Short mmCIF file of N, CA and C and ligand atoms in Angstrom, two decimals:
data_model
loop_
_atom_site.label_atom_id
_atom_site.label_comp_id
_atom_site.label_asym_id
_atom_site.label_seq_id
_atom_site.Cartn_x
_atom_site.Cartn_y
_atom_site.Cartn_z
N MET A 196 -37.30 12.12 -17.51
CA MET A 196 -36.28 11.33 -18.21
C MET A 196 -34.88 11.88 -17.92
N LYS A 197 -34.78 13.23 -18.02
CA LYS A 197 -33.48 13.86 -17.74
C LYS A 197 -33.01 13.53 -16.32
N LEU A 198 -33.99 13.59 -15.41
CA LEU A 198 -33.64 13.30 -14.01
C LEU A 198 -33.17 11.87 -13.84
N LEU A 199 -33.81 10.98 -14.59
CA LEU A 199 -33.45 9.57 -14.49
C LEU A 199 -32.00 9.39 -14.95
N ILE A 200 -31.66 10.02 -16.09
CA ILE A 200 -30.28 9.90 -16.62
C ILE A 200 -29.29 10.50 -15.62
N LEU A 201 -29.65 11.65 -15.07
CA LEU A 201 -28.78 12.29 -14.08
C LEU A 201 -28.57 11.36 -12.88
N GLY A 202 -29.66 10.75 -12.47
CA GLY A 202 -29.61 9.83 -11.33
C GLY A 202 -28.68 8.67 -11.61
N ILE A 203 -28.76 8.11 -12.80
CA ILE A 203 -27.90 6.97 -13.16
C ILE A 203 -26.43 7.42 -13.17
N CYS A 204 -26.19 8.61 -13.75
CA CYS A 204 -24.81 9.12 -13.80
C CYS A 204 -24.25 9.29 -12.39
N LEU A 205 -25.04 9.87 -11.50
CA LEU A 205 -24.58 10.09 -10.13
C LEU A 205 -24.29 8.78 -9.43
N THR A 206 -25.16 7.80 -9.65
CA THR A 206 -24.95 6.50 -9.01
C THR A 206 -23.65 5.89 -9.50
N LEU A 207 -23.43 5.96 -10.82
CA LEU A 207 -22.21 5.38 -11.38
C LEU A 207 -20.97 6.08 -10.84
N THR A 208 -21.02 7.41 -10.77
CA THR A 208 -19.87 8.16 -10.27
C THR A 208 -19.58 7.78 -8.82
N ALA A 209 -20.66 7.71 -8.02
CA ALA A 209 -20.48 7.37 -6.61
C ALA A 209 -19.86 5.98 -6.50
N HIS A 210 -20.31 5.10 -7.37
CA HIS A 210 -19.79 3.73 -7.34
C HIS A 210 -18.30 3.71 -7.66
N LEU A 211 -17.91 4.48 -8.69
CA LEU A 211 -16.49 4.52 -9.09
C LEU A 211 -15.64 5.11 -7.97
N LEU A 212 -16.12 6.19 -7.38
CA LEU A 212 -15.37 6.82 -6.29
C LEU A 212 -15.21 5.85 -5.14
N TYR A 213 -16.30 5.17 -4.83
CA TYR A 213 -16.27 4.24 -3.71
C TYR A 213 -15.26 3.12 -3.99
N ALA A 214 -15.28 2.62 -5.23
CA ALA A 214 -14.40 1.51 -5.57
C ALA A 214 -12.93 1.90 -5.40
N SER A 215 -12.54 3.11 -5.87
CA SER A 215 -11.13 3.46 -5.77
C SER A 215 -10.75 3.78 -4.33
N GLU A 216 -11.66 4.41 -3.60
CA GLU A 216 -11.38 4.67 -2.18
C GLU A 216 -11.17 3.38 -1.42
N SER A 217 -12.00 2.42 -1.73
CA SER A 217 -11.93 1.21 -0.94
C SER A 217 -10.65 0.41 -1.25
N ALA A 218 -10.12 0.51 -2.47
CA ALA A 218 -8.85 -0.16 -2.76
C ALA A 218 -7.74 0.46 -1.91
N TYR A 219 -7.77 1.79 -1.80
CA TYR A 219 -6.78 2.51 -0.99
C TYR A 219 -6.89 2.08 0.48
N GLU A 220 -8.13 2.06 0.96
CA GLU A 220 -8.33 1.72 2.38
C GLU A 220 -8.00 0.26 2.68
N GLN A 221 -8.40 -0.60 1.76
CA GLN A 221 -8.08 -2.02 1.97
C GLN A 221 -6.57 -2.21 1.93
N GLY A 222 -5.92 -1.50 1.02
CA GLY A 222 -4.47 -1.59 0.90
C GLY A 222 -3.79 -1.11 2.17
N ARG A 223 -4.32 -0.05 2.76
CA ARG A 223 -3.74 0.48 4.00
C ARG A 223 -3.87 -0.55 5.12
N ASP A 224 -5.05 -1.17 5.23
CA ASP A 224 -5.24 -2.20 6.25
C ASP A 224 -4.25 -3.34 6.05
N LEU A 225 -4.12 -3.79 4.81
CA LEU A 225 -3.20 -4.89 4.52
C LEU A 225 -1.76 -4.51 4.85
N TYR A 226 -1.41 -3.28 4.54
CA TYR A 226 -0.06 -2.80 4.79
C TYR A 226 0.30 -2.91 6.27
N PHE A 227 -0.67 -2.58 7.14
CA PHE A 227 -0.41 -2.66 8.58
C PHE A 227 -0.58 -4.08 9.11
N GLN A 228 -1.61 -4.78 8.63
CA GLN A 228 -1.86 -6.15 9.12
C GLN A 228 -0.72 -7.09 8.78
N ASN A 229 -0.06 -6.87 7.64
CA ASN A 229 1.02 -7.76 7.22
C ASN A 229 2.39 -7.33 7.71
N GLY A 230 2.42 -6.31 8.56
CA GLY A 230 3.69 -5.91 9.17
C GLY A 230 4.61 -5.11 8.27
N CYS A 231 4.14 -4.69 7.11
CA CYS A 231 4.98 -3.92 6.17
C CYS A 231 5.50 -2.66 6.86
N ALA A 232 4.62 -2.06 7.70
CA ALA A 232 4.96 -0.80 8.37
C ALA A 232 6.16 -0.96 9.31
N ASN A 233 6.35 -2.17 9.84
CA ASN A 233 7.46 -2.38 10.78
C ASN A 233 8.81 -2.09 10.13
N CYS A 234 8.93 -2.40 8.87
CA CYS A 234 10.20 -2.14 8.19
C CYS A 234 10.14 -0.88 7.33
N HIS A 235 9.06 -0.75 6.57
CA HIS A 235 9.00 0.36 5.60
C HIS A 235 8.42 1.64 6.20
N GLY A 236 7.99 1.58 7.48
CA GLY A 236 7.53 2.80 8.16
C GLY A 236 6.03 3.01 8.09
N THR A 237 5.47 3.68 9.11
CA THR A 237 4.02 3.91 9.16
C THR A 237 3.56 4.85 8.06
N ASN A 238 4.48 5.61 7.47
CA ASN A 238 4.10 6.46 6.34
C ASN A 238 4.77 5.96 5.06
N ALA A 239 5.18 4.69 5.07
CA ALA A 239 5.85 4.07 3.91
C ALA A 239 7.05 4.90 3.47
N GLU A 240 7.63 5.60 4.45
CA GLU A 240 8.71 6.53 4.14
C GLU A 240 10.08 5.85 4.08
N GLY A 241 10.16 4.60 4.57
CA GLY A 241 11.43 3.89 4.57
C GLY A 241 12.40 4.44 5.59
N SER A 242 13.63 3.96 5.52
CA SER A 242 14.68 4.42 6.44
C SER A 242 16.00 4.26 5.71
N SER A 243 17.10 4.41 6.43
CA SER A 243 18.38 4.27 5.74
C SER A 243 18.56 2.84 5.22
N TYR A 244 17.92 1.86 5.88
CA TYR A 244 18.10 0.47 5.46
C TYR A 244 16.96 -0.03 4.57
N TYR A 245 15.71 0.36 4.87
CA TYR A 245 14.55 -0.12 4.14
C TYR A 245 14.06 0.92 3.14
N PRO A 246 13.72 0.48 1.93
CA PRO A 246 13.31 1.46 0.92
C PRO A 246 11.97 2.13 1.19
N LYS A 247 11.91 3.38 0.78
CA LYS A 247 10.65 4.13 0.81
C LYS A 247 9.72 3.51 -0.23
N LEU A 248 8.43 3.41 0.07
CA LEU A 248 7.49 2.85 -0.89
C LEU A 248 6.45 3.87 -1.33
N ALA A 249 6.24 4.90 -0.51
CA ALA A 249 5.19 5.88 -0.77
C ALA A 249 5.41 6.57 -2.12
N ASN A 250 4.33 6.64 -2.89
CA ASN A 250 4.27 7.39 -4.15
C ASN A 250 5.20 6.88 -5.25
N LYS A 251 5.65 5.64 -5.10
CA LYS A 251 6.38 5.05 -6.22
C LYS A 251 5.37 4.56 -7.26
N LYS A 252 5.83 4.36 -8.48
CA LYS A 252 4.92 3.96 -9.57
C LYS A 252 4.25 2.61 -9.26
N LYS A 253 2.96 2.55 -9.57
CA LYS A 253 2.18 1.33 -9.28
C LYS A 253 2.78 0.11 -9.99
N LYS A 254 3.17 0.29 -11.24
CA LYS A 254 3.70 -0.85 -11.99
C LYS A 254 5.02 -1.34 -11.39
N TYR A 255 5.84 -0.39 -10.96
CA TYR A 255 7.13 -0.75 -10.35
C TYR A 255 6.90 -1.59 -9.09
N LEU A 256 6.00 -1.10 -8.21
CA LEU A 256 5.72 -1.80 -6.95
C LEU A 256 5.09 -3.18 -7.22
N THR A 257 4.16 -3.22 -8.18
CA THR A 257 3.49 -4.49 -8.51
C THR A 257 4.50 -5.50 -9.04
N ASP A 258 5.35 -5.08 -9.97
CA ASP A 258 6.36 -6.00 -10.53
C ASP A 258 7.27 -6.55 -9.42
N LYS A 259 7.70 -5.65 -8.54
CA LYS A 259 8.58 -6.08 -7.43
C LYS A 259 7.89 -7.14 -6.59
N LEU A 260 6.64 -6.83 -6.16
CA LEU A 260 5.93 -7.75 -5.26
C LEU A 260 5.64 -9.08 -5.95
N GLU A 261 5.30 -9.03 -7.24
CA GLU A 261 5.03 -10.28 -7.95
C GLU A 261 6.30 -11.12 -8.08
N ASN A 262 7.42 -10.46 -8.32
CA ASN A 262 8.69 -11.20 -8.39
C ASN A 262 9.04 -11.81 -7.04
N PHE A 263 8.90 -11.02 -5.97
CA PHE A 263 9.20 -11.53 -4.63
C PHE A 263 8.31 -12.73 -4.32
N LYS A 264 7.05 -12.63 -4.71
CA LYS A 264 6.10 -13.73 -4.48
C LYS A 264 6.57 -15.01 -5.19
N LYS A 265 7.16 -14.83 -6.37
CA LYS A 265 7.65 -15.99 -7.14
C LYS A 265 9.04 -16.43 -6.68
N GLY A 266 9.63 -15.67 -5.75
CA GLY A 266 10.97 -16.03 -5.28
C GLY A 266 12.07 -15.46 -6.15
N ILE A 267 11.78 -14.36 -6.83
CA ILE A 267 12.80 -13.73 -7.68
C ILE A 267 13.28 -12.42 -7.02
N ALA A 268 14.58 -12.31 -6.82
CA ALA A 268 15.16 -11.10 -6.24
C ALA A 268 16.45 -10.75 -6.98
N ASN A 269 16.81 -9.48 -6.96
CA ASN A 269 18.06 -9.06 -7.62
C ASN A 269 19.25 -9.12 -6.67
N THR A 270 18.97 -8.96 -5.39
CA THR A 270 20.04 -8.98 -4.39
C THR A 270 19.62 -9.87 -3.23
N GLN A 271 20.62 -10.29 -2.45
CA GLN A 271 20.32 -11.14 -1.30
C GLN A 271 19.48 -10.38 -0.26
N LYS A 272 19.73 -9.10 -0.16
CA LYS A 272 19.01 -8.27 0.82
C LYS A 272 17.50 -8.33 0.56
N GLN A 273 17.13 -8.40 -0.71
CA GLN A 273 15.70 -8.41 -1.06
C GLN A 273 15.01 -9.72 -0.70
N GLU A 274 15.79 -10.77 -0.46
CA GLU A 274 15.18 -12.09 -0.22
C GLU A 274 14.31 -12.12 1.03
N ILE A 275 14.53 -11.19 1.94
CA ILE A 275 13.70 -11.11 3.15
C ILE A 275 12.24 -10.87 2.76
N MET A 276 12.03 -10.29 1.60
CA MET A 276 10.68 -9.97 1.13
C MET A 276 9.88 -11.20 0.68
N PHE A 277 10.55 -12.30 0.41
CA PHE A 277 9.85 -13.49 -0.08
C PHE A 277 8.71 -13.90 0.86
N THR A 278 9.05 -14.02 2.15
CA THR A 278 8.05 -14.44 3.14
C THR A 278 6.84 -13.51 3.16
N PHE A 279 7.11 -12.20 3.06
CA PHE A 279 6.02 -11.23 3.17
C PHE A 279 5.18 -11.19 1.91
N ALA A 280 5.80 -11.39 0.76
CA ALA A 280 5.06 -11.33 -0.51
C ALA A 280 4.27 -12.62 -0.75
N GLN A 281 4.78 -13.73 -0.26
CA GLN A 281 4.11 -15.00 -0.52
C GLN A 281 2.71 -15.08 0.07
N THR A 282 2.47 -14.39 1.18
CA THR A 282 1.16 -14.45 1.82
C THR A 282 0.14 -13.54 1.13
N LEU A 283 0.59 -12.71 0.18
CA LEU A 283 -0.32 -11.76 -0.48
C LEU A 283 -0.98 -12.41 -1.70
N THR A 284 -2.29 -12.19 -1.87
CA THR A 284 -2.98 -12.65 -3.08
C THR A 284 -2.79 -11.56 -4.15
N GLN A 285 -3.17 -11.86 -5.40
CA GLN A 285 -3.08 -10.85 -6.47
C GLN A 285 -3.91 -9.62 -6.10
N LYS A 286 -5.07 -9.87 -5.48
CA LYS A 286 -5.94 -8.76 -5.09
C LYS A 286 -5.27 -7.92 -4.00
N ASP A 287 -4.61 -8.60 -3.06
CA ASP A 287 -3.90 -7.88 -2.00
C ASP A 287 -2.84 -6.96 -2.62
N ILE A 288 -2.10 -7.51 -3.59
CA ILE A 288 -1.04 -6.73 -4.25
C ILE A 288 -1.65 -5.52 -4.95
N MET A 289 -2.79 -5.74 -5.59
CA MET A 289 -3.48 -4.65 -6.29
C MET A 289 -3.86 -3.56 -5.28
N ASN A 290 -4.41 -3.97 -4.13
CA ASN A 290 -4.85 -3.00 -3.13
C ASN A 290 -3.68 -2.30 -2.45
N ILE A 291 -2.66 -3.06 -2.08
CA ILE A 291 -1.50 -2.45 -1.40
C ILE A 291 -0.80 -1.45 -2.33
N THR A 292 -0.66 -1.82 -3.61
CA THR A 292 0.02 -0.90 -4.53
C THR A 292 -0.84 0.34 -4.79
N SER A 293 -2.19 0.19 -4.76
CA SER A 293 -3.06 1.37 -4.91
C SER A 293 -2.84 2.31 -3.74
N TYR A 294 -2.71 1.73 -2.56
CA TYR A 294 -2.48 2.54 -1.36
C TYR A 294 -1.13 3.24 -1.45
N LEU A 295 -0.08 2.48 -1.78
CA LEU A 295 1.27 3.05 -1.76
C LEU A 295 1.47 4.11 -2.85
N THR A 296 0.96 3.82 -4.03
CA THR A 296 1.21 4.75 -5.14
C THR A 296 0.45 6.07 -4.94
N ASN A 297 -0.71 6.00 -4.27
CA ASN A 297 -1.51 7.21 -4.02
C ASN A 297 -1.30 7.74 -2.61
N PHE A 298 -0.27 7.26 -1.93
CA PHE A 298 -0.11 7.55 -0.51
C PHE A 298 -0.20 9.05 -0.18
N LYS A 299 -1.04 9.32 0.82
CA LYS A 299 -1.17 10.70 1.33
C LYS A 299 -1.00 10.63 2.82
N LYS A 300 -0.20 11.50 3.36
CA LYS A 300 -0.03 11.54 4.81
C LYS A 300 -1.31 12.10 5.42
N ASP A 301 -1.86 11.35 6.37
CA ASP A 301 -3.11 11.76 6.99
C ASP A 301 -2.93 11.70 8.50
N ASN A 302 -2.87 12.85 9.13
CA ASN A 302 -2.58 12.88 10.57
C ASN A 302 -3.73 12.39 11.43
N SER A 303 -4.92 12.29 10.83
CA SER A 303 -6.05 11.79 11.60
C SER A 303 -6.10 10.26 11.54
N ASP A 304 -5.16 9.70 10.83
CA ASP A 304 -5.13 8.25 10.63
C ASP A 304 -4.97 7.52 11.95
N LYS A 305 -5.81 6.49 12.14
CA LYS A 305 -5.76 5.75 13.40
C LYS A 305 -4.39 5.09 13.62
N TYR A 306 -3.71 4.78 12.51
CA TYR A 306 -2.44 4.09 12.64
C TYR A 306 -1.29 5.01 13.08
N ASN A 307 -1.53 6.32 13.07
CA ASN A 307 -0.46 7.23 13.45
C ASN A 307 -0.51 7.63 14.92
N VAL A 308 -1.52 7.15 15.64
CA VAL A 308 -1.71 7.57 17.02
C VAL A 308 -0.48 7.27 17.87
N GLU A 309 0.01 6.05 17.77
CA GLU A 309 1.15 5.63 18.59
C GLU A 309 2.37 6.50 18.31
N GLU A 310 2.58 6.73 17.03
CA GLU A 310 3.72 7.54 16.61
C GLU A 310 3.61 8.96 17.21
N ASP A 311 2.38 9.51 17.19
CA ASP A 311 2.17 10.85 17.73
C ASP A 311 2.43 10.86 19.24
N LEU A 312 1.94 9.80 19.94
CA LEU A 312 2.12 9.75 21.39
C LEU A 312 3.59 9.69 21.76
N LEU A 313 4.34 8.94 20.96
CA LEU A 313 5.76 8.80 21.26
C LEU A 313 6.54 10.06 20.86
N GLY A 314 5.88 10.89 20.08
CA GLY A 314 6.53 12.10 19.62
C GLY A 314 7.67 11.81 18.64
N VAL A 315 7.59 10.64 18.01
CA VAL A 315 8.65 10.27 17.08
C VAL A 315 8.27 10.72 15.68
N ASP A 316 9.18 11.34 15.02
CA ASP A 316 8.94 11.73 13.63
C ASP A 316 10.08 11.17 12.80
N TYR A 317 9.78 10.07 12.11
CA TYR A 317 10.86 9.40 11.39
C TYR A 317 11.31 10.16 10.16
C1 HEC B 267 11.54 -7.44 7.81
C2 HEC B 267 11.48 -6.20 7.07
C3 HEC B 267 10.48 -6.06 5.93
C4 HEC B 267 9.13 -6.25 5.97
C5 HEC B 267 8.26 -6.66 7.14
C6 HEC B 267 8.63 -5.92 4.64
N1 HEC B 267 9.66 -5.54 3.84
FE1 HEC B 267 9.54 -4.92 1.90
N2 HEC B 267 11.55 -4.81 1.77
C7 HEC B 267 12.45 -5.12 2.80
C8 HEC B 267 13.81 -5.13 2.27
C9 HEC B 267 15.08 -5.41 3.05
C10 HEC B 267 13.70 -4.80 0.89
C11 HEC B 267 14.82 -4.73 -0.15
C12 HEC B 267 15.63 -3.49 -0.03
C13 HEC B 267 16.65 -3.37 -1.13
O1 HEC B 267 16.38 -3.76 -2.25
O2 HEC B 267 17.73 -2.85 -0.83
C14 HEC B 267 12.27 -4.60 0.62
C15 HEC B 267 11.77 -4.23 -0.61
C16 HEC B 267 10.42 -4.01 -0.87
C17 HEC B 267 9.89 -3.51 -2.13
C18 HEC B 267 10.72 -3.07 -3.33
C19 HEC B 267 11.04 -1.60 -3.13
C20 HEC B 267 12.00 -1.02 -4.11
O3 HEC B 267 11.99 0.21 -4.25
O4 HEC B 267 12.77 -1.77 -4.70
C21 HEC B 267 8.55 -3.44 -1.99
C22 HEC B 267 7.54 -2.97 -3.04
C23 HEC B 267 8.22 -3.91 -0.66
N3 HEC B 267 9.38 -4.24 -0.01
C24 HEC B 267 6.94 -3.99 -0.17
C25 HEC B 267 6.63 -4.56 1.08
C26 HEC B 267 5.27 -4.86 1.50
C27 HEC B 267 4.02 -4.53 0.71
C28 HEC B 267 5.38 -5.46 2.73
C29 HEC B 267 4.26 -6.05 3.56
C30 HEC B 267 3.47 -7.08 2.92
C31 HEC B 267 6.80 -5.49 3.07
N4 HEC B 267 7.51 -4.96 2.04
C32 HEC B 267 7.29 -5.99 4.27
C33 HEC B 267 12.09 -5.37 4.11
C34 HEC B 267 10.82 -5.64 4.58
#
């Protein structure tokens, strides 16, 4: 009986870990597939013109993306985001913000290969 309970607990834990990992990974794929990296950087680090997104609060990022999706911006500069946010579903926003808020630089990441080859460090 004890083993059975332990087994159930382990299965549940594995399931929870898998679920959160997969949101991060799905978010990373979406971030690159939707071209976010072209402006916000392969490490979501931003530049002098584009804002950094890495490790910002999940609620802040979600609110921004939901507003952009609805066509709401505070400045004209932000309006460029409308096109990019409109193609995202609520689930996409959830996954992308999970990725960005928990962002960890990973040098083994397949998406960093090009950057490494070019020797560019933004
Ligand atoms: C063509 C360039 C471009 C692309 C591509 C782009 N963005 Fe943006 N993004 C911007 C600009 C410009 C702003 C507004 C900067 C400002 O407010 O000064 C912005 C703002 C944001 C903000 C608000 C950040 C903040 O701190 O206020 C978020 C979140 C964001 N973008 C996420 C994304 C995501 C996710 C994608 C991909 C789906 C994406 N962006 C694609 C240019 C881009």
